[in-house]
CSV table of C-alpha atoms and ligand atoms in Angstrom, one decimal:
chain,number,residue,atom,x,y,z
A,1093,MET,CA,-5.4,-12.2,28.9
A,1094,HIS,CA,-6.2,-8.8,29.5
A,1095,PRO,CA,-9.7,-8.2,28.2
A,1096,TYR,CA,-9.8,-5.7,25.3
A,1097,ARG,CA,-12.5,-3.3,24.1
A,1098,ALA,CA,-14.4,-3.1,21.0
A,1099,THR,CA,-15.6,0.3,19.7
A,1100,GLN,CA,-18.4,1.1,17.7
A,1101,ILE,CA,-18.4,2.7,14.7
A,1102,SER,CA,-22.3,2.6,13.6
A,1103,GLU,CA,-25.4,1.5,14.8
A,1104,HIS,CA,-24.5,-2.4,14.3
A,1105,VAL,CA,-21.2,-2.6,13.5
A,1106,TRP,CA,-18.1,-2.5,16.0
A,1107,TRP,CA,-14.3,-2.6,15.3
A,1108,VAL,CA,-13.0,-5.5,16.9
A,1109,GLY,CA,-9.5,-5.8,15.3
A,1110,ALA,CA,-6.3,-5.9,17.0
A,1111,VAL,CA,-3.2,-3.2,17.4
A,1112,ASP,CA,0.3,-4.4,16.0
A,1113,TRP,CA,2.5,-1.5,17.2
A,1114,ASN,CA,5.9,-3.5,16.8
A,1115,MET,CA,5.2,-4.5,13.1
A,1116,ARG,CA,8.2,-3.0,10.8
A,1117,ASP,CA,8.1,-5.0,7.7
A,1118,PHE,CA,5.0,-5.9,5.7
A,1119,HIS,CA,6.7,-7.9,2.9
A,1120,GLY,CA,9.9,-5.2,2.3
A,1121,TYR,CA,7.7,-2.3,3.2
A,1122,SER,CA,8.7,-0.4,5.9
A,1123,THR,CA,6.5,0.1,8.5
A,1124,ASN,CA,7.9,2.5,10.7
A,1125,ARG,CA,4.2,3.5,12.8
A,1126,GLY,CA,3.4,0.0,12.8
A,1127,THR,CA,-0.2,-0.9,11.9
A,1128,THR,CA,-3.5,-2.8,12.9
A,1129,TYR,CA,-5.4,-5.5,11.5
A,1130,ASN,CA,-9.1,-4.7,11.5
A,1131,ALA,CA,-11.9,-7.3,11.9
A,1132,TYR,CA,-15.5,-6.2,12.3
A,1133,LEU,CA,-18.4,-7.5,13.9
A,1134,VAL,CA,-21.9,-6.6,12.5
A,1135,MET,CA,-24.8,-7.0,15.0
A,1136,GLY,CA,-27.3,-8.5,13.0
A,1137,GLU,CA,-30.2,-10.9,14.1
A,1138,LYS,CA,-27.5,-13.2,12.4
A,1139,ILE,CA,-24.3,-11.7,14.0
A,1140,THR,CA,-21.2,-11.7,11.7
A,1141,LEU,CA,-17.5,-11.3,11.8
A,1142,ILE,CA,-16.2,-9.4,8.9
A,1143,ASP,CA,-12.4,-10.8,7.9
A,1144,THR,CA,-10.2,-11.8,11.0
A,1145,VAL,CA,-6.8,-10.7,12.2
A,1146,LYS,CA,-3.2,-11.9,11.6
A,1147,ALA,CA,-2.6,-15.4,13.6
A,1148,PRO,CA,-0.7,-13.9,16.6
A,1149,PHE,CA,-3.5,-11.5,17.5
A,1150,CYS,CA,-6.5,-14.1,17.5
A,1151,GLY,CA,-7.2,-13.6,21.2
A,1152,GLU,CA,-7.1,-10.3,21.1
A,1153,MET,CA,-9.8,-9.8,18.5
A,1154,LEU,CA,-11.7,-12.6,20.1
A,1155,SER,CA,-11.3,-10.8,23.5
A,1156,ARG,CA,-13.0,-7.3,21.6
A,1157,VAL,CA,-16.0,-9.5,20.3
A,1158,ALA,CA,-16.7,-10.8,23.4
A,1159,SER,CA,-16.7,-7.5,25.2
A,1160,VAL,CA,-20.1,-6.8,22.7
A,1161,VAL,CA,-21.4,-10.5,22.6
A,1162,ASP,CA,-20.7,-13.9,23.1
A,1163,PRO,CA,-18.4,-15.2,20.4
A,1164,ALA,CA,-20.5,-18.3,20.3
A,1165,GLU,CA,-23.4,-16.3,19.4
A,1166,ILE,CA,-21.4,-15.6,15.8
A,1167,SER,CA,-23.5,-17.3,13.2
A,1168,TYR,CA,-21.6,-16.2,10.2
A,1169,ILE,CA,-17.7,-15.4,9.1
A,1170,VAL,CA,-16.9,-13.3,6.1
A,1171,SER,CA,-13.6,-13.3,4.5
A,1172,ASN,CA,-13.0,-10.0,2.0
A,1173,HIS,CA,-9.3,-11.3,1.6
A,1174,ALA,CA,-6.9,-14.2,2.1
A,1175,GLU,CA,-3.9,-12.6,2.8
A,1176,MET,CA,-2.6,-13.9,5.8
A,1177,ASP,CA,-2.7,-10.6,7.9
A,1178,HIS,CA,-6.8,-10.7,7.6
A,1179,SER,CA,-7.5,-14.8,7.0
A,1180,GLY,CA,-4.4,-15.6,9.6
A,1181,SER,CA,-6.8,-16.3,12.5
A,1182,LEU,CA,-9.4,-17.6,10.4
A,1183,ALA,CA,-9.0,-21.4,11.4
A,1184,ALA,CA,-8.8,-20.5,15.1
A,1185,ALA,CA,-11.9,-18.3,14.6
A,1186,ILE,CA,-13.8,-21.0,13.2
A,1187,ASP,CA,-12.8,-23.4,16.2
A,1188,ALA,CA,-13.4,-20.7,18.6
A,1189,VAL,CA,-17.1,-19.9,17.2
A,1190,LYS,CA,-18.0,-22.7,15.4
A,1191,PRO,CA,-20.3,-20.5,12.8
A,1192,GLU,CA,-22.9,-21.7,10.6
A,1193,LYS,CA,-21.4,-20.7,7.5
A,1194,VAL,CA,-17.9,-18.9,6.3
A,1195,PHE,CA,-18.5,-16.7,3.2
A,1196,ALA,CA,-15.7,-15.5,0.8
A,1197,SER,CA,-15.5,-14.4,-2.9
A,1198,GLN,CA,-15.5,-17.0,-5.4
A,1199,LEU,CA,-11.7,-16.8,-5.5
A,1200,GLY,CA,-11.7,-16.6,-2.1
A,1201,ALA,CA,-12.7,-19.6,-1.5
A,1202,LYS,CA,-10.3,-21.3,-3.1
A,1203,ALA,CA,-7.5,-19.2,-2.1
A,1204,LEU,CA,-8.3,-20.2,1.3
A,1205,VAL,CA,-8.1,-23.6,1.2
A,1206,GLU,CA,-5.0,-23.3,-0.7
A,1207,HIS,CA,-3.6,-21.4,2.2
A,1208,PHE,CA,-5.1,-23.4,5.2
A,1209,SER,CA,-6.5,-26.6,6.6
A,1210,LEU,CA,-10.2,-25.2,7.7
A,1211,PRO,CA,-12.4,-27.3,9.9
A,1212,MET,CA,-15.1,-26.5,7.6
A,1213,PRO,CA,-15.9,-25.4,3.8
A,1214,ILE,CA,-16.0,-22.0,2.5
A,1215,THR,CA,-19.6,-20.9,1.0
A,1216,PRO,CA,-18.4,-18.6,-2.3
A,1217,VAL,CA,-20.5,-15.6,-2.9
A,1218,LYS,CA,-20.9,-14.0,-5.8
A,1219,ASP,CA,-20.4,-10.5,-6.9
A,1220,GLY,CA,-23.1,-8.2,-6.3
A,1221,GLU,CA,-24.9,-11.2,-3.9
A,1222,THR,CA,-26.8,-10.3,-0.7
A,1223,LEU,CA,-26.4,-12.0,2.9
A,1224,ASP,CA,-29.3,-11.5,4.8
A,1225,LEU,CA,-28.5,-11.1,8.4
A,1226,GLY,CA,-32.7,-10.5,9.5
A,1227,ASN,CA,-32.9,-6.9,10.6
A,1228,LEU,CA,-29.9,-6.1,8.1
A,1229,LYS,CA,-28.2,-7.3,4.8
A,1230,ILE,CA,-24.7,-7.6,3.4
A,1231,THR,CA,-23.7,-7.0,0.0
A,1232,PHE,CA,-20.4,-7.9,-1.8
A,1233,ALA,CA,-18.7,-6.6,-4.6
A,1234,GLU,CA,-15.9,-7.9,-6.1
A,1235,THR,CA,-12.9,-5.8,-6.3
A,1236,ARG,CA,-10.3,-8.2,-7.9
A,1237,MET,CA,-6.7,-7.7,-8.1
A,1238,VAL,CA,-7.4,-4.6,-5.3
A,1239,HIS,CA,-5.1,-6.1,-4.4
A,1240,TRP,CA,-5.3,-9.7,-4.5
A,1241,PRO,CA,-7.4,-11.9,-7.0
A,1242,ASP,CA,-9.9,-13.1,-4.6
A,1243,SER,CA,-10.2,-9.4,-2.9
A,1244,MET,CA,-14.1,-8.0,-2.3
A,1245,VAL,CA,-15.3,-5.4,0.0
A,1246,SER,CA,-18.5,-5.5,2.2
A,1247,TRP,CA,-21.4,-3.1,2.0
A,1248,ILE,CA,-23.9,-2.6,4.9
A,1249,PRO,CA,-27.0,-0.6,4.2
A,1250,GLY,CA,-28.9,1.2,6.5
A,1251,ASP,CA,-25.8,1.8,8.6
A,1252,ASP,CA,-24.1,3.2,5.3
A,1253,VAL,CA,-20.9,1.2,6.3
A,1254,LEU,CA,-17.8,-0.1,3.5
A,1255,ILE,CA,-16.1,-2.3,4.8
A,1256,SER,CA,-13.1,-1.7,2.2
A,1257,GLN,CA,-10.6,-4.4,3.1
A,1258,ASP,CA,-7.4,-3.0,2.2
A,1259,GLY,CA,-8.4,-0.1,0.0
A,1260,PHE,CA,-8.4,3.0,1.8
A,1261,GLY,CA,-6.0,1.4,4.7
A,1262,MET,CA,-2.5,2.4,6.2
A,1263,HIS,CA,0.0,1.0,8.1
A,1264,LEU,CA,-0.7,3.2,11.3
A,1265,ALA,CA,-1.1,1.7,14.8
A,1266,THR,CA,-3.1,4.3,16.9
A,1267,SER,CA,-5.1,4.2,20.2
A,1268,GLU,CA,-7.9,6.3,18.0
A,1269,ARG,CA,-9.9,4.3,16.0
A,1270,PHE,CA,-11.3,7.0,13.7
A,1271,ALA,CA,-9.4,9.2,11.0
A,1272,ASP,CA,-11.1,12.3,12.4
A,1273,GLU,CA,-8.9,11.8,15.8
A,1274,ILE,CA,-5.9,12.0,14.0
A,1275,ASP,CA,-3.5,14.7,12.7
A,1276,SER,CA,-4.6,15.0,8.8
A,1277,SER,CA,-0.6,15.3,7.8
A,1278,VAL,CA,-0.2,11.9,9.4
A,1279,LEU,CA,-3.0,10.2,7.3
A,1280,GLU,CA,-2.0,11.6,4.2
A,1281,PHE,CA,1.3,10.7,4.5
A,1282,GLU,CA,1.0,6.9,5.7
A,1283,GLY,CA,-2.1,6.7,3.4
A,1284,GLY,CA,-0.1,7.8,0.2
A,1285,ARG,CA,2.9,5.5,1.7
A,1286,TYR,CA,0.4,2.6,1.8
A,1287,PHE,CA,-0.8,3.5,-1.7
A,1288,ALA,CA,2.9,3.7,-3.0
A,1289,ASN,CA,4.1,0.5,-1.6
A,1290,ILE,CA,0.8,-1.7,-1.7
A,1291,LEU,CA,-1.7,-0.3,-4.4
A,1292,LEU,CA,-0.1,1.4,-7.3
A,1293,PRO,CA,0.3,-1.7,-9.4
A,1294,PHE,CA,-3.4,-1.6,-9.6
A,1295,ALA,CA,-3.9,2.4,-9.5
A,1296,PRO,CA,-6.2,2.4,-13.0
A,1297,LEU,CA,-8.3,-1.1,-11.5
A,1298,VAL,CA,-8.6,1.2,-7.7
A,1299,ALA,CA,-10.2,4.1,-9.9
A,1300,LYS,CA,-12.7,1.5,-11.6
A,1301,VAL,CA,-13.6,-0.1,-8.6
A,1302,ILE,CA,-14.2,3.3,-6.7
A,1303,GLY,CA,-15.9,4.6,-10.0
A,1304,ARG,CA,-18.2,1.4,-10.1
A,1305,LEU,CA,-19.4,2.1,-6.2
A,1306,PRO,CA,-22.2,4.5,-6.9
A,1307,ALA,CA,-23.7,2.2,-9.6
A,1308,LEU,CA,-23.8,-0.7,-6.8
A,1309,GLY,CA,-25.8,1.9,-4.4
A,1310,ILE,CA,-23.0,1.9,-2.5
A,1311,ALA,CA,-22.7,5.9,-1.0
A,1312,PRO,CA,-21.1,5.4,2.4
A,1313,LYS,CA,-20.7,7.5,5.7
A,1314,VAL,CA,-18.4,5.5,6.9
A,1315,ILE,CA,-15.4,3.7,5.4
A,1316,ALA,CA,-13.8,0.8,7.1
A,1317,PRO,CA,-10.7,-0.7,5.8
A,1318,ASP,CA,-9.0,-3.7,7.1
A,1319,HIS,CA,-5.8,-1.6,8.4
A,1320,GLY,CA,-5.3,2.0,10.2
A,1321,PRO,CA,-8.4,4.5,11.3
A,1322,VAL,CA,-11.9,4.3,10.3
A,1323,TRP,CA,-13.5,7.5,8.1
A,1324,ARG,CA,-16.9,8.3,9.4
A,1325,GLN,CA,-16.0,12.3,8.8
A,1326,ASP,CA,-15.2,14.2,5.8
A,1327,LEU,CA,-14.7,11.1,3.5
A,1328,GLY,CA,-13.8,13.8,0.8
A,1329,ARG,CA,-10.9,14.1,2.1
A,1330,ILE,CA,-9.8,10.3,1.4
A,1331,LEU,CA,-11.9,9.8,-1.5
A,1332,GLY,CA,-9.5,13.2,-2.8
A,1333,TRP,CA,-6.5,12.0,-2.2
A,1334,TYR,CA,-7.4,8.6,-3.9
A,1335,ALA,CA,-8.5,10.6,-7.0
A,1336,ALA,CA,-4.7,12.0,-7.3
A,1337,TRP,CA,-3.1,8.6,-6.4
A,1338,THR,CA,-4.9,6.8,-8.8
A,1339,LEU,CA,-4.2,8.6,-11.9
A,1340,GLN,CA,-0.1,9.3,-10.3
A,1341,GLN,CA,-0.3,13.1,-10.8
A,1342,LYS,CA,2.8,14.0,-11.0
A,1343,ARG,CA,4.4,17.9,-10.2
A,1344,ARG,CA,7.5,19.5,-10.6
A,1345,LYS,CA,9.1,17.2,-8.6
A,1346,ALA,CA,12.7,14.8,-9.4
A,1347,LEU,CA,14.3,12.2,-7.7
A,1348,VAL,CA,17.8,11.3,-7.8
A,1349,VAL,CA,18.7,8.2,-6.6
A,1350,TYR,CA,22.0,6.3,-6.0
A,1351,ASP,CA,24.3,4.6,-4.1
A,1352,THR,CA,27.9,5.1,-4.2
A,1353,MET,CA,31.3,3.1,-3.8
A,1354,TRP,CA,34.0,5.6,-3.3
A,1355,HIS,CA,31.9,8.9,-3.4
A,1356,SER,CA,32.3,9.1,-7.4
A,1357,THR,CA,28.6,8.3,-7.9
A,1358,ALA,CA,27.9,10.7,-5.4
A,1359,LEU,CA,29.9,13.4,-6.8
A,1360,MET,CA,27.8,13.2,-10.2
A,1361,ALA,CA,24.1,12.7,-8.0
A,1362,HIS,CA,24.7,16.1,-6.6
A,1363,ALA,CA,25.8,17.8,-9.9
A,1364,ILE,CA,22.5,16.5,-11.0
A,1365,ALA,CA,20.6,17.5,-8.2
A,1366,ASP,CA,21.8,20.9,-8.8
A,1367,GLY,CA,21.2,21.4,-12.2
A,1368,LEU,CA,17.6,20.3,-11.5
A,1369,GLU,CA,17.2,22.8,-9.1
A,1370,THR,CA,18.7,25.6,-11.1
A,1371,GLY,CA,15.7,24.2,-13.9
A,1372,GLY,CA,13.4,25.4,-11.7
A,1373,VAL,CA,12.5,21.8,-9.9
A,1374,SER,CA,11.8,20.3,-6.4
A,1375,VAL,CA,14.2,17.8,-6.0
A,1376,LYS,CA,14.9,15.5,-3.5
A,1377,LEU,CA,18.5,13.3,-3.6
A,1378,MET,CA,18.0,10.0,-1.9
A,1379,SER,CA,21.3,7.9,-1.1
A,1380,LEU,CA,20.4,3.9,-0.8
A,1381,LYS,CA,22.7,4.1,1.8
A,1382,ALA,CA,20.0,6.6,3.8
A,1383,ASN,CA,16.8,5.9,2.7
A,1384,HIS,CA,14.8,2.9,2.6
A,1385,ARG,CA,13.3,1.5,-0.9
A,1386,SER,CA,9.5,2.3,0.9
A,1387,ASP,CA,10.4,5.5,1.5
A,1388,ILE,CA,11.3,6.0,-2.1
A,1389,LEU,CA,8.6,4.8,-3.6
A,1390,HIS,CA,6.3,7.0,-1.4
A,1391,GLU,CA,8.3,10.3,-3.4
A,1392,VAL,CA,8.0,8.2,-6.8
A,1393,LEU,CA,4.2,8.8,-6.3
A,1394,ASP,CA,4.3,12.4,-7.2
A,1395,ALA,CA,7.4,12.8,-8.6
A,1396,GLY,CA,7.6,13.6,-12.5
A,1397,ALA,CA,11.3,12.6,-12.9
A,1398,LEU,CA,13.5,9.9,-11.4
A,1399,LEU,CA,17.4,9.8,-12.3
A,1400,VAL,CA,19.5,6.7,-10.9
A,1401,GLY,CA,22.8,6.1,-10.3
A,1402,SER,CA,25.1,3.2,-9.8
A,1403,PRO,CA,28.7,2.5,-9.5
A,1404,THR,CA,29.6,-1.0,-11.3
A,1405,LEU,CA,30.6,-3.6,-8.9
A,1406,ASN,CA,32.0,-6.9,-10.9
A,1407,ASN,CA,30.2,-5.8,-13.7
A,1408,ASN,CA,26.9,-5.5,-12.2
A,1409,ILE,CA,25.0,-2.7,-10.7
A,1410,TYR,CA,25.4,-2.1,-6.9
A,1411,PRO,CA,23.6,-4.9,-4.8
A,1412,SER,CA,21.2,-1.9,-3.2
A,1413,LEU,CA,20.5,-0.6,-6.8
A,1414,ALA,CA,19.2,-4.4,-7.8
A,1415,ASP,CA,17.2,-4.1,-4.4
A,1416,PHE,CA,15.4,-0.6,-5.1
A,1417,LEU,CA,14.9,-1.3,-8.7
A,1418,THR,CA,13.6,-4.7,-8.6
A,1419,TYR,CA,10.9,-3.6,-6.0
A,1420,LEU,CA,10.2,-0.5,-7.9
A,1421,LYS,CA,9.6,-2.2,-11.4
A,1422,GLY,CA,6.9,-4.7,-9.3
A,1423,LEU,CA,5.2,-1.7,-8.3
A,1424,LYS,CA,4.9,-0.4,-12.0
A,1425,PRO,CA,5.3,3.4,-11.8
A,1426,GLN,CA,3.9,5.6,-14.4
A,1427,HIS,CA,4.3,8.7,-16.5
A,1428,LEU,CA,7.9,8.9,-15.3
A,1429,ILE,CA,11.0,10.5,-17.4
A,1430,GLY,CA,15.0,9.8,-16.3
A,1431,ALA,CA,18.1,8.5,-16.8
A,1432,ALA,CA,21.0,6.5,-15.9
A,1433,PHE,CA,24.3,7.7,-14.5
A,1434,GLY,CA,26.8,6.1,-12.7
A,1435,SER,CA,30.9,5.6,-12.3
A,1436,TYR,CA,32.7,3.1,-13.2
A,1437,GLY,CA,36.5,1.4,-13.2
A,1438,TRP,CA,37.2,-1.0,-15.7
A,1439,SER,CA,34.2,-2.0,-18.2
A,1440,GLY,CA,31.2,0.0,-17.0
A,1441,GLU,CA,27.9,-2.2,-17.3
A,1442,ALA,CA,25.9,-0.8,-14.5
A,1443,VAL,CA,24.6,2.3,-16.2
A,1444,GLY,CA,23.3,0.4,-19.2
A,1445,GLN,CA,21.8,-2.3,-16.7
A,1446,VAL,CA,20.0,0.6,-14.8
A,1447,LYS,CA,19.0,2.0,-18.3
A,1448,GLU,CA,17.9,-1.7,-19.0
A,1449,TYR,CA,15.1,-1.0,-15.8
A,1450,LEU,CA,13.8,2.1,-16.7
A,1451,GLU,CA,13.0,0.6,-20.2
A,1452,ALA,CA,11.4,-2.1,-19.0
A,1453,MET,CA,9.3,0.5,-16.2
A,1454,LYS,CA,8.5,2.6,-19.9
A,1455,VAL,CA,10.2,5.7,-18.1
A,1456,GLU,CA,10.8,7.9,-21.1
A,1457,LEU,CA,14.7,8.3,-21.1
A,1458,ILE,CA,15.9,11.6,-21.6
A,1459,HIS,CA,19.7,10.6,-22.3
A,1460,ASP,CA,21.4,7.3,-23.1
A,1461,GLY,CA,23.0,6.9,-19.9
A,1462,LEU,CA,26.1,9.4,-18.5
A,1463,ARG,CA,29.2,7.2,-17.3
A,1464,GLN,CA,32.1,8.0,-16.1
A,1465,LYS,CA,35.5,6.7,-15.6
A,1466,PHE,CA,36.7,6.9,-11.9
A,1467,VAL,CA,36.5,10.2,-10.2
A,1468,PRO,CA,34.2,13.1,-12.3
A,1469,ASP,CA,36.3,15.9,-13.6
A,1470,ALA,CA,34.9,19.5,-14.0
A,1471,LYS,CA,33.8,18.5,-17.5
A,1472,CYS,CA,31.7,15.4,-16.3
A,1473,LEU,CA,30.1,17.3,-13.4
A,1474,GLY,CA,28.9,20.3,-16.2
A,1475,GLU,CA,27.4,17.6,-18.1
A,1476,CYS,CA,25.6,15.9,-15.1
A,1477,ALA,CA,24.5,19.3,-13.9
A,1478,ALA,CA,23.5,20.0,-17.7
A,1479,LEU,CA,21.6,16.5,-17.4
A,1480,GLY,CA,19.3,17.8,-14.4
A,1481,LYS,CA,18.9,21.1,-16.0
A,1482,SER,CA,17.5,19.7,-19.2
A,1483,THR,CA,15.3,17.1,-17.3
A,1484,ALA,CA,13.8,20.0,-15.5
A,1485,GLU,CA,13.0,21.7,-18.6
A,1486,LYS,CA,11.6,18.8,-20.1
A,1487,LEU,CA,9.4,18.1,-16.8
A,1488,ILE,CA,8.0,21.4,-16.8
A,1489,ALA,CA,6.9,21.4,-20.4
A,1490,ARG,CA,5.1,17.9,-19.1
A,1491,VAL,CA,3.5,19.1,-16.0
A,1492,GLY,CA,3.3,22.8,-16.3
B,2792,FEO,FE1,-3.7,-6.1,4.3
B,2792,FEO,FE2,-3.7,-7.4,1.2
B,2792,FEO,O1,-3.6,-7.6,2.9
């Protein structure tokens, strides 16, 4: 195998992860720019590997380790998170390294044995527990449900490195290892997409976890997540973005998300978008034929209004709407106003079904649901424009 190189990120810590240039789907989230699986080698007297990589990349990780030290010299392995993009190589790494111990959170230790047949037991660590590496220490802090029950982070005082697991991560494959080497707009875009598609349901918990760090004596100079670049400069940028994203701060922006069968629901969507624009808000008109669900979720992050249109097909919502609304509901967006709309031919159940989804997501409905039999006429399009305008007025009253 081609020898891979590690990258030093602090006096004692090296990045030894893998770059997955070709990954395009992460459980339903479209990852257009690939990703990295970050693992970190802590060169204490007891050499420690923190996290592993997705199973096919184990060789790449061990090759990067070997560029620093013989993998057999590793004493400990820490698993911060049991999801398989970080634990998939654990069994193979244990076989290759033969560590003295493998550590995980208490729930992590359980989750790992529910995933794998491991050649040695996992030693559970408690929240706040410290692992002594001789000349260095690692303190573990549980971050339950950010974003799995087992999740924890590892803090290396002295080097002041926070290995933050999925938090502060992004799916972005690059040859650059540090955020300060990458265009800031790309970081904000991919960081926001990651937050919207992975962390959104846990946004209040993410804020709580970040708020708890100073009380634990954690004041990082380096934030090293498990995906994407490492932050060693201007940490205020990523922390500032997280402050806004965790609050799901909304602005004067509305989304009109729809699909269409014979273009009638599309005509309604355009008229609603026109009304929103007339009302003074920024609009994104997002056809499900042209937009992936995960790109729409990214737009939902700062949009204050969501109008969803579906034709009725065989007494049901259109299949693409079922996909989108199921995905959206699971990610629990907050602070939205909205309404359902759509054209139908016979019985027209879809608008009511979309409305039920919006109600289940606690979207504040500003209309009972705008339905049109077959092709919208001038009266219907006027009502659509009026719905857009009244939505804009309500949104401006909310967000200023
Ligand atoms: Fe990157 Fe939750 O795994």
